[in-house]
Short mmCIF file of C-alpha atoms in Angstrom, two decimals:
data_model
loop_
_atom_site.label_atom_id
_atom_site.label_comp_id
_atom_site.label_asym_id
_atom_site.label_seq_id
_atom_site.Cartn_x
_atom_site.Cartn_y
_atom_site.Cartn_z
CA UNK A 1 0.00 0.00 0.00
CA UNK A 2 1.23 3.53 -0.80
CA UNK A 3 0.82 5.96 2.08
CA UNK A 4 1.34 9.72 1.80
CA UNK A 5 1.83 11.59 5.07
CA UNK A 6 1.72 15.36 4.66
CA UNK A 7 2.95 17.82 7.23
CA UNK A 8 0.50 20.67 6.70
CA UNK A 9 2.67 22.99 8.81
CA UNK A 10 5.41 25.18 7.38
CA UNK A 11 7.51 24.19 10.42
CA UNK A 12 9.64 21.20 9.44
CA UNK A 13 10.88 20.23 12.90
CA UNK A 14 8.09 20.93 15.39
CA UNK A 15 5.32 18.93 17.01
CA UNK A 16 3.53 18.34 13.70
CA UNK A 17 6.71 16.89 12.22
CA UNK A 18 7.13 14.67 15.27
CA UNK A 19 3.63 13.25 14.68
CA UNK A 20 4.42 12.74 10.98
CA UNK A 21 7.54 10.78 12.01
CA UNK A 22 5.50 8.60 14.39
CA UNK A 23 2.85 7.87 11.76
CA UNK A 24 5.67 6.94 9.38
CA UNK A 25 7.17 4.60 11.98
CA UNK A 26 3.85 2.89 12.68
CA UNK A 27 2.79 2.47 9.03
CA UNK A 28 6.00 1.75 7.10
CA UNK A 29 6.17 -2.02 7.65
CA UNK A 30 5.08 -3.70 4.38
CA UNK A 31 4.03 -0.33 2.93
CA UNK A 32 5.65 2.32 0.77
CA UNK A 33 5.47 5.58 2.74
CA UNK A 34 6.29 9.11 1.60
CA UNK A 35 6.43 12.02 4.01
CA UNK A 36 6.25 15.54 2.60
CA UNK A 37 6.02 19.00 4.12
CA UNK A 38 3.88 21.73 2.60
CA UNK A 39 6.86 24.06 3.02
CA UNK A 40 8.84 22.00 0.48
CA UNK A 41 6.54 23.20 -2.30
CA UNK A 42 6.30 26.61 -3.94
CA UNK A 43 2.58 27.13 -4.44
CA UNK A 44 1.17 30.41 -5.67
CA UNK A 45 -2.09 31.93 -4.51
CA UNK A 46 -5.25 31.17 -6.48
CA UNK A 47 -6.19 34.20 -8.59
CA UNK A 48 -9.90 33.36 -8.55
CA UNK A 49 -10.14 33.67 -12.34
CA UNK A 50 -12.12 30.41 -12.72
CA UNK A 51 -10.27 29.58 -15.93
CA UNK A 52 -9.78 26.08 -14.50
CA UNK A 53 -13.58 25.63 -14.48
CA UNK A 54 -13.46 25.41 -18.26
CA UNK A 55 -9.95 24.07 -18.88
CA UNK A 56 -9.48 21.74 -15.86
CA UNK A 57 -6.03 23.24 -15.33
CA UNK A 58 -4.49 26.33 -13.82
CA UNK A 59 -2.52 28.80 -15.92
CA UNK A 60 -0.02 29.28 -13.07
CA UNK A 61 3.11 27.17 -13.11
CA UNK A 62 4.39 26.16 -9.68
CA UNK A 63 4.62 23.04 -7.49
CA UNK A 64 0.88 22.31 -7.22
CA UNK A 65 1.09 19.56 -9.85
CA UNK A 66 4.18 18.15 -8.14
CA UNK A 67 2.27 17.75 -4.87
CA UNK A 68 -0.80 16.39 -6.69
CA UNK A 69 1.44 13.66 -8.13
CA UNK A 70 2.00 12.46 -4.56
CA UNK A 71 -1.79 12.36 -4.06
CA UNK A 72 -2.19 10.39 -7.29
CA UNK A 73 0.49 7.90 -6.16
CA UNK A 74 -1.00 7.31 -2.71
CA UNK A 75 -3.66 4.80 -1.70
CA UNK A 76 -3.98 6.42 1.73
CA UNK A 77 -3.37 10.06 2.57
CA UNK A 78 -2.71 11.25 6.11
CA UNK A 79 -2.86 15.01 6.63
CA UNK A 80 -1.27 16.15 9.90
CA UNK A 81 -2.21 19.74 10.65
CA UNK A 82 -1.65 22.14 13.52
CA UNK A 83 -4.07 24.91 14.35
CA UNK A 84 -3.28 28.36 13.02
CA UNK A 85 -5.97 30.64 14.40
CA UNK A 86 -8.46 27.80 14.73
CA UNK A 87 -7.95 26.34 11.26
CA UNK A 88 -5.38 24.87 8.89
CA UNK A 89 -2.16 26.80 8.18
CA UNK A 90 -2.35 29.30 5.33
CA UNK A 91 0.25 27.46 3.27
CA UNK A 92 -1.94 24.34 3.19
CA UNK A 93 -5.06 26.42 2.50
CA UNK A 94 -3.30 27.94 -0.53
CA UNK A 95 -2.68 24.40 -1.82
CA UNK A 96 -6.34 23.49 -1.29
CA UNK A 97 -7.41 26.61 -3.20
CA UNK A 98 -5.12 25.64 -6.05
CA UNK A 99 -6.71 22.18 -6.25
CA UNK A 100 -9.82 23.66 -7.87
CA UNK A 101 -8.93 22.03 -11.23
CA UNK A 102 -9.44 18.62 -9.52
CA UNK A 103 -12.60 19.71 -7.69
CA UNK A 104 -15.72 17.69 -8.49
CA UNK A 105 -18.06 20.69 -8.34
CA UNK A 106 -17.55 21.74 -11.95
CA UNK A 107 -17.07 20.12 -15.35
CA UNK A 108 -14.68 19.51 -16.83
CA UNK A 109 -12.37 18.73 -13.93
CA UNK A 110 -9.08 16.91 -13.67
CA UNK A 111 -9.13 13.78 -11.56
CA UNK A 112 -6.93 11.72 -9.35
CA UNK A 113 -7.39 7.94 -9.30
CA UNK A 114 -10.45 6.72 -7.40
CA UNK A 115 -10.52 4.58 -4.25
CA UNK A 116 -8.25 6.69 -2.06
CA UNK A 117 -8.77 6.89 1.68
CA UNK A 118 -8.00 10.00 3.71
CA UNK A 119 -7.15 10.49 7.37
CA UNK A 120 -6.59 13.61 9.46
CA UNK A 121 -4.60 14.23 12.61
CA UNK A 122 -5.17 17.72 14.04
CA UNK A 123 -3.25 19.25 16.90
CA UNK A 124 -3.55 22.42 18.89
CA UNK A 125 -1.91 24.02 21.87
CA UNK A 126 -5.08 24.64 23.90
CA UNK A 127 -7.29 22.15 25.76
CA UNK A 128 -10.52 22.47 23.73
CA UNK A 129 -11.41 19.90 21.04
CA UNK A 130 -13.70 22.10 18.84
CA UNK A 131 -10.64 23.74 17.26
CA UNK A 132 -9.30 20.31 16.23
CA UNK A 133 -12.74 19.44 14.89
CA UNK A 134 -12.70 22.57 12.69
CA UNK A 135 -9.32 21.54 11.21
CA UNK A 136 -10.59 18.02 10.64
CA UNK A 137 -13.71 19.40 8.96
CA UNK A 138 -11.69 21.65 6.64
CA UNK A 139 -9.47 18.80 5.47
CA UNK A 140 -12.33 16.30 5.15
CA UNK A 141 -14.22 18.88 3.06
CA UNK A 142 -11.16 19.12 0.79
CA UNK A 143 -10.97 15.31 0.58
CA UNK A 144 -14.63 15.17 -0.43
CA UNK A 145 -14.12 17.47 -3.41
CA UNK A 146 -11.22 15.32 -4.61
CA UNK A 147 -13.37 12.22 -4.03
CA UNK A 148 -11.02 10.89 -1.35
CA UNK A 149 -13.05 8.93 1.20
CA UNK A 150 -12.60 10.29 4.75
CA UNK A 151 -11.94 7.27 6.95
CA UNK A 152 -10.72 8.52 10.30
CA UNK A 153 -9.49 11.43 12.33
CA UNK A 154 -7.68 12.14 15.56
CA UNK A 155 -7.67 15.39 17.51
CA UNK A 156 -4.80 16.08 19.89
CA UNK A 157 -5.16 18.98 22.32
CA UNK A 158 -2.47 20.53 24.53
CA UNK A 159 0.32 19.85 22.03
CA UNK A 160 2.61 22.81 21.41
CA UNK A 161 6.13 21.42 21.33
CA UNK A 162 7.73 18.18 20.15
CA UNK A 163 8.11 17.12 23.77
CA UNK A 164 4.32 17.31 24.22
CA UNK A 165 3.90 14.50 21.69
CA UNK A 166 5.70 12.00 23.94
CA UNK A 167 2.65 11.46 26.15
CA UNK A 168 0.46 10.87 23.05
CA UNK A 169 2.56 8.16 21.37
CA UNK A 170 0.24 5.28 22.33
CA UNK A 171 -2.79 7.22 21.09
CA UNK A 172 -1.11 7.91 17.73
CA UNK A 173 0.04 4.29 17.38
CA UNK A 174 -3.46 3.03 18.13
CA UNK A 175 -4.94 5.44 15.56
CA UNK A 176 -2.54 4.14 12.92
CA UNK A 177 -3.31 0.50 13.69
CA UNK A 178 -7.11 0.87 13.91
CA UNK A 179 -7.55 3.29 11.01
CA UNK A 180 -4.74 3.73 8.50
CA UNK A 181 -3.66 0.09 8.52
CA UNK A 182 -7.15 -1.37 8.88
#
């Protein structure tokens, strides 16, 4: 099975990255796993021109297609996102906006292969779960428009630094075993 784990944070070595590394550890046996960070891609802002609604492609040339190739390759996609003001980081939101050519709400639209399963792990520094639920909802909404089936999510509160992930290792491992590898 091909598993894509995406760090939706522009921070390559923080708590989100630590969770990505754990998911990689718990899913790599007998699977081909790729871990990518949104910050590794140069993605321009959507111009809102709607040209892609008639052409199924964007006129802008950047790394959007490069990241979409990872989505096409994967059977399972795990998005790991921190909270930036109660939602996904702007860099990941820019990527979502640029995925309009693959969005199923207009014709023609580009497609990625069918049968993909998506998972979300959301983390935040505060103790309240609704913020994690908003992140999960944003990413699951994105999955829906790409026709990726949402199959599981995990919200982790009170996680600010890499060290805060240590007490959540068993929870993350269990999520991987019961969801991603199921």
